[in-house]
């Protein structure tokens, strides 16, 4: 078992080896930006899908809308740059909102992101799997199995630790960037040299009947889904090599520039080629086919796109555990999320994320595309909150140059809010559930916090009265027969010099009762035996009642009651199936129900 | 939870109420013969399915073959009658074979029957469900769900107790018998009055080309599948009101007569009507339609047939737990099968049977018909063994009239063996797996027995050296912090006057280590504190090593080592999720790995 674990995730690492696990910029860009970069595979398409409801002539609007998205992207990147320096310990939307707007806005941001990372994994892996099964239709019926296997692989990679997974992930991300850059370069060259017919596109500015501001805003909101994932870097600052904030800021800028280039390139080529969105073929695929026809480069673009979609899920694996640690340190979620595993990753967060996304994939049978709007809303709510938080911070602190900083964050906040509202107005059918689950999650956060605080109060020594001294001990030994196991427990109780030792036997019929009492008298005449006849064949009920009686008497003279349970331990695990686990049942019942000490005296069998 | 259980299965019954749960003859006939009687719904059809491979003209052979099956039935009934009186404590094939042929033949019989009862449940319920979904095709896609629900209902009925389920089951069984008797009566009347054209059937004796002895034997073996279930009564004698053997024998005769009448009637009508087996319509259904056309009686026959098929599964529920008790008393399967539940049924057997048949239904997606030959072989192997056992018994004991008794059992044994061999020769593809799983089961039986004997030897007081006296106690208290929980455990250890108390702290980093040691010195200067630095963040490993060291020293002076584990118990169960369950983990690890006493001192939180 231990050897198998080692094989899968590698040897355990010492706490002091943590520094070596940190990310340099090149690896960080790969590991933290796959989500954002992969969005260009579906973002531009989302814009066209809205515009086509009017006519293909309206496609020229994708150019101004694309510029709008670039504007939002710039605002977000600049804004997150400011957050990185303001919160070098990791400034996710949760931390920024909590510190500047208060606990509840912080929890709204944290709660949506927590759920969102699960959606990231499920949606990205499903999309990547779809890309593969589209290429190899024979695999289609195994979609769910394939997606689950990918999630398991990602979970394993992340359990092995952050740097090792980065090494594996770096190649596909950079190959994808390379593929798209070549595609855009060749495409633009073809447009410039006039190889592409200018009749394929309507000139920008052509008046179109039926276009409305509402529709344009809807197209803009849909296109903004290409920006999901830009927050990942600011959450993960503690994973960077020092100086962490500087490295993170540089990585963020690099990602912003790459994202801007790829996004504009795809939007532009789609416009010049006059690409219409189709059900079976993606926009990127159409552009690649138009540019290269079906040669090696076409398959290279398609292959790296599929890969990066699956790897985009990895952003969830980097961000979820870190956010969980922040929430757990503030006692809003279980403490187990703060524990580092053998390989220094936060294993519990990684495992839970994997399990929940597998659950989503199975429940939705791999058809998670319908979750994309939900997922986008889950990103833009925390965007809005963190930018608003930054606004409050600048107004409150007024550092040098705060006006321009405020302007940047205000722009970001307004656009993010607008995008969020657009989603609610134009796609309510797909995003209403956020209004149900967010309050539930926040309620849970609240309850968990209250519980931890109550426990802390009760355990703290200063706040409670001193413990009652123990004046003596009563030991109860349940005995099932006259055997070595029982003898050992009785010897043990006697060796502790307890003031009173009571052996308890629970027969199911009267005959057995008499027989046992007689045997006992000749075996251990000096130890008091109590027999409790049990007509309903239950051991726990009569024993529990008897303990209550003893306990009441013992309490009067401050005596402590201990139940000493004889238990024999078979040599092999499967042997346990062959024995009535009465002692375990008794123990579990008494531990949670009665205020008594429980002692197990094991008797290890030798064969 | 307890209230829900009560609602489902009723109030617990006292052990002394057992007598009231016993069966009278009328109920016993219903509860124990549904399996055998329901077989007439498919037995005759199996004969025709073999004959049709030659030609429909060969159908007249079903008459002599049917007479052969009746002959086998008579031999089996007479033989089991003898078994009932010879083994009034319940003479299943297991007991009879074991007592007369030896342990291994007994285990072969017991093992095949144990598996067979699971097949009974799965096959019968699936067949009944098919009958229902044939009538209402819209339900077809829910076959598996419906079958599983039926198994769950049967499990519940049987957990409620044997008489109550008998009351529910008596009606459908008697209604089925009534329906078939009316069908056969009206049918024979129509044949006698010449309403049925005599051209529909070939006269008995017509020479047919291509018929072979092999084919006739195959048809005979297939028809014998109508006899599955006749052994149920002899297994269940302890369930009868006294005088149990007499009542059981009378019930057996009644069942034999009913089965003979129904079987001959269906075979005869099928012959006279010239019915050919069809894929979609059963033979019984064709006869009923021919006799009544589609009026109320037709649906009555079909409905009761479906019902009795489902209830045939109940025979498994009566027989499996009783056989399991026999095997468990002989220590071949886990002892838990001998425990009576709240309602005095052997609940563990009932629950395990239910779970395994649900598993079969799900694995075979409700298409369990392919298991019928396997199921028949699983019945005829124990038939053969128990009859052979009776032969040995008569030869050995030679009671009055033993020659005729021997003749009866010899006839039964020879025919059963022949049927078994026929199945292996003619349907090897479907029954080969019995040759794999029977040896596995018998190997398991053997290992379990050996384990129980080894345990018994080790626990028995007489056979071992006297226990080493305990000269003193060392108590180790793992402490995670300075809290009430820890204080309580330390107080408890001190109250027992242990010779040595050692508090153990396991810090993950050096800073924490120094801080804790300082705090400890001012809090409990009189208790020795050992800190074990753990660079790999594991608590169990360093603690285990430390315990080993202490234990080695303690053993030298016959001191007993006890680990006292402080554990706080949250007020509500779900709160456990919020705390690292270190104390439970430590306990589980130490209990199975180390030979030390484990004491849990619970600290119950009040809020």
Short mmCIF file of C-alpha atoms in Angstrom, two decimals, chain A residues 207-566:
data_model
loop_
_atom_site.label_atom_id
_atom_site.label_comp_id
_atom_site.label_asym_id
_atom_site.label_seq_id
_atom_site.Cartn_x
_atom_site.Cartn_y
_atom_site.Cartn_z
CA UNK A 207 -25.23 49.65 -41.20
CA UNK A 208 -27.10 46.48 -40.18
CA UNK A 209 -30.86 46.34 -39.52
CA UNK A 210 -31.97 44.73 -36.26
CA UNK A 211 -28.80 45.33 -34.24
CA UNK A 212 -29.50 46.60 -30.71
CA UNK A 213 -27.38 47.75 -27.79
CA UNK A 214 -28.70 44.81 -25.76
CA UNK A 215 -27.48 42.36 -28.38
CA UNK A 216 -24.08 43.98 -28.57
CA UNK A 217 -23.73 43.86 -24.79
CA UNK A 218 -24.74 40.22 -24.84
CA UNK A 219 -22.08 39.50 -27.45
CA UNK A 220 -19.56 41.41 -25.37
CA UNK A 221 -20.42 39.44 -22.22
CA UNK A 222 -20.14 36.17 -24.12
CA UNK A 223 -16.78 37.19 -25.53
CA UNK A 224 -15.58 38.04 -22.03
CA UNK A 225 -15.68 34.34 -21.20
CA UNK A 226 -12.28 34.35 -22.94
CA UNK A 227 -10.97 36.19 -19.88
CA UNK A 228 -11.70 33.47 -17.32
CA UNK A 229 -8.49 32.44 -15.65
CA UNK A 230 -6.64 35.78 -15.58
CA UNK A 231 -6.99 35.90 -11.78
CA UNK A 232 -5.02 32.65 -11.30
CA UNK A 233 -1.62 34.31 -10.99
CA UNK A 234 -2.58 36.75 -8.27
CA UNK A 235 -3.92 33.86 -6.17
CA UNK A 236 -0.73 31.89 -6.51
CA UNK A 237 1.96 34.40 -5.54
CA UNK A 238 3.22 32.20 -2.66
CA UNK A 239 4.11 29.55 -5.26
CA UNK A 240 6.61 31.87 -7.00
CA UNK A 241 10.35 31.99 -6.40
CA UNK A 242 11.33 35.15 -4.57
CA UNK A 243 11.08 38.02 -5.21
CA UNK A 244 7.60 36.59 -5.63
CA UNK A 245 5.59 39.77 -6.34
CA UNK A 246 7.98 40.98 -9.06
CA UNK A 247 8.10 37.58 -10.71
CA UNK A 248 4.33 37.27 -10.52
CA UNK A 249 3.78 40.70 -11.99
CA UNK A 250 6.11 39.95 -14.90
CA UNK A 251 4.40 36.63 -15.50
CA UNK A 252 1.01 38.36 -15.43
CA UNK A 253 2.12 40.93 -18.04
CA UNK A 254 3.51 38.20 -20.27
CA UNK A 255 0.27 36.30 -20.03
CA UNK A 256 -1.78 39.44 -20.73
CA UNK A 257 0.23 40.18 -23.87
CA UNK A 258 0.03 36.60 -25.14
CA UNK A 259 -3.69 36.47 -24.47
CA UNK A 260 -4.25 39.81 -26.22
CA UNK A 261 -2.25 38.75 -29.29
CA UNK A 262 -3.92 35.36 -29.63
CA UNK A 263 -7.41 36.73 -29.00
CA UNK A 264 -7.08 39.63 -31.46
CA UNK A 265 -5.52 37.37 -34.03
CA UNK A 266 -8.33 34.84 -33.92
CA UNK A 267 -11.03 37.54 -33.93
CA UNK A 268 -9.37 39.30 -36.86
CA UNK A 269 -8.86 36.15 -38.94
CA UNK A 270 -12.43 35.03 -38.25
CA UNK A 271 -13.60 38.42 -39.54
CA UNK A 272 -11.42 38.44 -42.67
CA UNK A 273 -12.21 34.81 -43.53
CA UNK A 274 -15.92 35.46 -42.90
CA UNK A 275 -16.11 32.38 -40.67
CA UNK A 276 -19.59 31.37 -39.45
CA UNK A 277 -19.88 29.31 -36.25
CA UNK A 278 -20.92 25.71 -36.99
CA UNK A 279 -22.23 23.02 -34.67
CA UNK A 280 -19.62 20.39 -35.54
CA UNK A 281 -16.51 22.41 -36.42
CA UNK A 282 -14.99 25.03 -34.13
CA UNK A 283 -14.06 28.50 -35.40
CA UNK A 284 -10.38 27.84 -34.72
CA UNK A 285 -10.59 24.65 -36.73
CA UNK A 286 -12.20 26.50 -39.66
CA UNK A 287 -9.52 29.18 -39.58
CA UNK A 288 -6.76 26.56 -39.45
CA UNK A 289 -8.28 24.62 -42.33
CA UNK A 290 -8.70 27.78 -44.42
CA UNK A 291 -5.10 28.81 -43.70
CA UNK A 292 -3.24 25.52 -44.06
CA UNK A 293 -5.86 23.24 -45.59
CA UNK A 294 -5.64 19.77 -43.97
CA UNK A 295 -1.86 19.47 -43.70
CA UNK A 296 0.38 18.77 -40.72
CA UNK A 297 -0.02 22.30 -39.30
CA UNK A 298 -3.80 21.89 -39.19
CA UNK A 299 -3.50 18.79 -37.02
CA UNK A 300 -0.82 20.47 -34.94
CA UNK A 301 -3.18 23.37 -34.14
CA UNK A 302 -6.05 21.01 -33.36
CA UNK A 303 -3.92 18.69 -31.24
CA UNK A 304 -2.37 21.39 -29.10
CA UNK A 305 -5.80 23.00 -28.67
CA UNK A 306 -7.21 19.75 -27.32
CA UNK A 307 -4.21 19.34 -25.01
CA UNK A 308 -4.34 22.85 -23.60
CA UNK A 309 -8.06 22.53 -22.90
CA UNK A 310 -7.36 19.52 -20.74
CA UNK A 311 -4.43 21.22 -19.09
CA UNK A 312 -6.50 24.34 -18.42
CA UNK A 313 -8.04 22.17 -15.74
CA UNK A 314 -4.68 22.33 -14.05
CA UNK A 315 -5.23 25.97 -13.18
CA UNK A 316 -8.02 24.74 -10.93
CA UNK A 317 -5.55 22.43 -9.25
CA UNK A 318 -3.12 25.27 -8.58
CA UNK A 319 -5.70 27.75 -7.39
CA UNK A 320 -8.26 25.68 -5.48
CA UNK A 321 -5.93 24.33 -2.76
CA UNK A 322 -4.41 27.78 -2.15
CA UNK A 323 -7.81 29.43 -1.84
CA UNK A 324 -8.90 26.57 0.42
CA UNK A 325 -5.88 27.20 2.68
CA UNK A 326 -6.87 30.87 2.96
CA UNK A 327 -10.46 29.96 3.84
CA UNK A 328 -9.35 27.21 6.23
CA UNK A 329 -6.91 29.52 8.02
CA UNK A 330 -9.85 31.86 8.60
CA UNK A 331 -11.81 28.80 9.85
CA UNK A 332 -14.51 28.94 7.20
CA UNK A 333 -13.81 25.45 5.87
CA UNK A 334 -12.40 22.33 7.55
CA UNK A 335 -8.89 22.60 8.91
CA UNK A 336 -7.74 19.56 6.94
CA UNK A 337 -7.23 21.81 3.90
CA UNK A 338 -4.23 23.43 5.60
CA UNK A 339 -2.27 20.19 5.91
CA UNK A 340 0.58 19.62 3.45
CA UNK A 341 0.89 16.07 2.13
CA UNK A 342 3.97 13.89 1.66
CA UNK A 343 5.02 15.89 -1.42
CA UNK A 344 4.26 19.26 0.20
CA UNK A 345 1.20 19.97 -1.92
CA UNK A 346 -2.08 20.55 -0.11
CA UNK A 347 -3.20 17.00 -0.82
CA UNK A 348 -6.68 17.24 0.69
CA UNK A 349 -7.62 20.17 -1.52
CA UNK A 350 -6.24 18.40 -4.59
CA UNK A 351 -8.08 15.16 -3.85
CA UNK A 352 -11.40 16.84 -3.04
CA UNK A 353 -11.19 18.96 -6.19
CA UNK A 354 -10.55 15.82 -8.24
CA UNK A 355 -13.43 13.92 -6.67
CA UNK A 356 -15.94 16.74 -7.05
CA UNK A 357 -15.07 17.34 -10.70
CA UNK A 358 -15.35 13.63 -11.44
CA UNK A 359 -18.77 13.75 -9.81
CA UNK A 360 -19.79 16.70 -12.03
CA UNK A 361 -18.50 14.91 -15.14
CA UNK A 362 -20.45 11.76 -14.30
CA UNK A 363 -23.65 13.60 -13.36
CA UNK A 364 -23.55 15.63 -16.60
CA UNK A 365 -22.32 12.61 -18.59
CA UNK A 366 -19.42 14.68 -19.91
CA UNK A 367 -21.79 17.28 -21.44
CA UNK A 368 -20.55 20.12 -19.25
CA UNK A 369 -20.62 22.83 -21.97
CA UNK A 370 -23.96 24.00 -20.61
CA UNK A 371 -22.06 24.97 -17.47
CA UNK A 372 -19.90 27.59 -19.29
CA UNK A 373 -22.14 30.63 -18.53
CA UNK A 374 -22.37 29.55 -14.88
CA UNK A 375 -18.62 29.25 -14.83
CA UNK A 376 -18.15 32.73 -16.38
CA UNK A 377 -20.49 34.31 -13.82
CA UNK A 378 -18.58 32.56 -11.06
CA UNK A 379 -15.47 34.36 -12.31
CA UNK A 380 -16.92 37.81 -12.89
CA UNK A 381 -18.58 38.09 -9.48
CA UNK A 382 -15.21 37.86 -7.68
CA UNK A 383 -13.61 40.10 -10.38
CA UNK A 384 -16.15 42.79 -9.56
CA UNK A 385 -15.74 42.38 -5.82
CA UNK A 386 -11.95 42.44 -5.82
CA UNK A 387 -11.77 45.53 -8.03
CA UNK A 388 -14.34 47.28 -5.85
CA UNK A 389 -12.22 46.27 -2.88
CA UNK A 390 -9.18 47.86 -4.48
CA UNK A 391 -11.18 51.06 -5.10
CA UNK A 392 -12.05 51.22 -1.40
CA UNK A 393 -8.42 50.57 -0.50
CA UNK A 394 -7.12 53.46 -2.62
CA UNK A 395 -9.76 55.86 -1.35
CA UNK A 396 -9.01 54.88 2.24
CA UNK A 397 -5.20 54.83 2.04
CA UNK A 398 -4.55 57.48 -0.61
CA UNK A 399 -0.94 56.44 -1.47
CA UNK A 400 1.16 58.34 -4.00
CA UNK A 401 -0.53 58.32 -7.42
CA UNK A 402 -3.74 56.87 -6.02
CA UNK A 403 -5.99 58.70 -8.45
CA UNK A 404 -4.70 56.85 -11.51
CA UNK A 405 -4.77 53.57 -9.56
CA UNK A 406 -8.35 54.27 -8.55
CA UNK A 407 -9.21 55.04 -12.16
CA UNK A 408 -7.84 51.68 -13.35
CA UNK A 409 -9.72 49.68 -10.72
CA UNK A 410 -12.92 51.68 -11.20
CA UNK A 411 -12.87 50.96 -14.91
CA UNK A 412 -12.30 47.27 -14.20
CA UNK A 413 -15.03 47.15 -11.55
CA UNK A 414 -17.62 48.85 -13.77
CA UNK A 415 -16.94 46.62 -16.77
CA UNK A 416 -16.86 43.45 -14.66
CA UNK A 417 -20.13 44.38 -12.98
CA UNK A 418 -21.65 45.09 -16.36
CA UNK A 419 -20.53 41.70 -17.69
CA UNK A 420 -21.93 39.99 -14.59
CA UNK A 421 -25.29 41.76 -14.98
CA UNK A 422 -25.37 40.95 -18.70
CA UNK A 423 -25.01 37.27 -17.87
CA UNK A 424 -27.88 37.43 -15.40
CA UNK A 425 -30.09 39.36 -17.83
CA UNK A 426 -29.31 37.50 -21.05
CA UNK A 427 -28.63 33.96 -19.76
CA UNK A 428 -30.69 33.71 -16.59
CA UNK A 429 -31.83 30.17 -17.42
CA UNK A 430 -28.24 28.96 -17.18
CA UNK A 431 -26.97 30.98 -14.23
CA UNK A 432 -29.90 31.18 -11.77
CA UNK A 433 -28.45 28.37 -9.68
CA UNK A 434 -25.66 30.66 -8.50
CA UNK A 435 -28.34 32.54 -6.53
CA UNK A 436 -29.19 29.30 -4.70
CA UNK A 437 -25.80 27.77 -4.06
CA UNK A 438 -23.92 30.92 -3.06
CA UNK A 439 -26.18 31.60 -0.03
CA UNK A 440 -25.97 27.92 0.93
CA UNK A 441 -22.17 27.93 0.75
CA UNK A 442 -21.95 31.13 2.74
CA UNK A 443 -24.29 29.74 5.36
CA UNK A 444 -22.05 26.67 5.64
CA UNK A 445 -18.93 28.86 5.94
CA UNK A 446 -20.66 30.73 8.72
CA UNK A 447 -21.70 27.58 10.62
CA UNK A 448 -18.24 26.07 10.37
CA UNK A 449 -16.62 29.25 11.68
CA UNK A 450 -19.08 29.34 14.59
CA UNK A 451 -18.29 25.73 15.44
CA UNK A 452 -14.52 26.28 15.47
CA UNK A 453 -14.92 29.32 17.67
CA UNK A 454 -17.13 27.40 20.10
CA UNK A 455 -14.60 24.56 20.28
CA UNK A 456 -11.74 26.96 20.84
CA UNK A 457 -13.64 28.63 23.70
CA UNK A 458 -14.30 25.32 25.37
CA UNK A 459 -10.76 24.00 25.08
CA UNK A 460 -8.94 27.12 26.17
CA UNK A 461 -7.68 26.62 29.70
CA UNK A 462 -8.13 30.18 30.91
CA UNK A 463 -11.85 30.39 30.29
CA UNK A 464 -13.09 27.33 32.19
CA UNK A 465 -13.30 26.22 35.78
CA UNK A 466 -10.52 23.87 36.97
CA UNK A 467 -11.05 20.15 36.34
CA UNK A 468 -12.73 18.11 39.09
CA UNK A 469 -10.08 15.93 40.78
CA UNK A 470 -10.42 12.17 40.35
CA UNK A 471 -10.76 10.50 43.76
CA UNK A 472 -10.87 6.90 42.61
CA UNK A 473 -11.58 4.54 39.71
CA UNK A 474 -14.32 2.04 38.86
CA UNK A 475 -13.52 -0.41 36.05
CA UNK A 476 -16.17 -2.32 34.18
CA UNK A 477 -14.99 -5.31 32.10
CA UNK A 478 -17.55 -6.81 29.69
CA UNK A 479 -16.77 -10.54 29.48
CA UNK A 480 -18.08 -12.86 26.76
CA UNK A 481 -16.50 -16.07 28.02
CA UNK A 482 -13.74 -17.55 30.11
CA UNK A 483 -10.74 -17.09 27.83
CA UNK A 484 -7.22 -15.68 27.69
CA UNK A 485 -8.52 -12.44 26.24
CA UNK A 486 -10.74 -11.82 29.23
CA UNK A 487 -8.09 -12.92 31.70
CA UNK A 488 -5.64 -10.41 30.29
CA UNK A 489 -8.10 -7.54 30.67
CA UNK A 490 -8.90 -8.51 34.25
CA UNK A 491 -5.19 -8.69 35.12
CA UNK A 492 -4.70 -5.27 33.60
CA UNK A 493 -7.55 -3.72 35.59
CA UNK A 494 -6.17 -5.26 38.77
CA UNK A 495 -2.66 -3.98 38.07
CA UNK A 496 -3.96 -0.40 38.03
CA UNK A 497 -5.28 -0.75 41.56
CA UNK A 498 -8.79 0.43 40.71
CA UNK A 499 -11.05 0.84 43.73
CA UNK A 500 -13.71 -1.35 42.13
CA UNK A 501 -13.63 -3.91 39.31
CA UNK A 502 -16.91 -5.28 37.93
CA UNK A 503 -17.06 -8.02 35.29
CA UNK A 504 -20.28 -7.87 33.25
CA UNK A 505 -21.70 -10.82 31.34
CA UNK A 506 -24.73 -10.54 29.02
CA UNK A 507 -26.37 -13.92 28.35
CA UNK A 508 -29.23 -14.31 25.85
CA UNK A 509 -30.96 -17.14 27.71
CA UNK A 510 -31.44 -18.23 31.31
CA UNK A 511 -29.66 -21.56 31.00
CA UNK A 512 -26.46 -19.97 29.77
CA UNK A 513 -26.70 -17.44 32.59
CA UNK A 514 -26.67 -20.07 35.34
CA UNK A 515 -23.90 -22.07 33.67
CA UNK A 516 -21.66 -19.03 33.30
CA UNK A 517 -22.16 -17.83 36.87
CA UNK A 518 -21.11 -21.21 38.19
CA UNK A 519 -17.98 -21.36 36.02
CA UNK A 520 -17.06 -17.84 37.10
CA UNK A 521 -17.29 -18.66 40.82
CA UNK A 522 -14.67 -21.34 40.43
CA UNK A 523 -12.44 -19.25 38.09
CA UNK A 524 -12.31 -15.72 39.55
CA UNK A 525 -14.11 -15.82 42.88
CA UNK A 526 -12.49 -12.53 43.95
CA UNK A 527 -13.88 -10.47 41.05
CA UNK A 528 -17.51 -9.37 41.23
CA UNK A 529 -19.61 -10.66 38.30
CA UNK A 530 -22.84 -8.98 37.20
CA UNK A 531 -25.03 -10.78 34.66
CA UNK A 532 -27.52 -8.77 32.62
CA UNK A 533 -30.10 -11.00 30.93
CA UNK A 534 -30.90 -9.68 27.44
CA UNK A 535 -34.15 -11.09 26.01
CA UNK A 536 -33.81 -8.98 22.83
CA UNK A 537 -30.30 -10.35 22.07
CA UNK A 538 -28.73 -6.88 22.24
CA UNK A 539 -25.44 -6.36 24.08
CA UNK A 540 -25.22 -2.62 23.83
CA UNK A 541 -28.58 -1.70 25.39
CA UNK A 542 -28.30 -3.53 28.74
CA UNK A 543 -24.61 -2.64 29.02
CA UNK A 544 -25.40 1.03 28.41
CA UNK A 545 -28.08 1.05 31.08
CA UNK A 546 -25.80 -0.66 33.57
CA UNK A 547 -23.02 1.85 32.89
CA UNK A 548 -25.46 4.70 33.50
CA UNK A 549 -26.29 3.30 36.92
CA UNK A 550 -22.63 2.80 37.86
CA UNK A 551 -21.72 6.24 36.55
CA UNK A 552 -24.41 7.96 38.61
CA UNK A 553 -23.10 6.36 41.80
CA UNK A 554 -19.46 6.99 40.88
CA UNK A 555 -20.12 10.68 40.20
CA UNK A 556 -21.32 11.13 43.78
CA UNK A 557 -17.83 10.42 45.11
CA UNK A 558 -15.88 11.83 42.12
CA UNK A 559 -14.88 8.37 40.93
CA UNK A 560 -13.98 7.95 37.26
CA UNK A 561 -15.67 5.11 35.36
CA UNK A 562 -13.56 3.18 32.84
CA UNK A 563 -14.85 0.42 30.58
CA UNK A 564 -12.06 -2.07 29.86
CA UNK A 565 -12.82 -3.90 26.60
CA UNK A 566 -11.04 -7.19 25.92
#
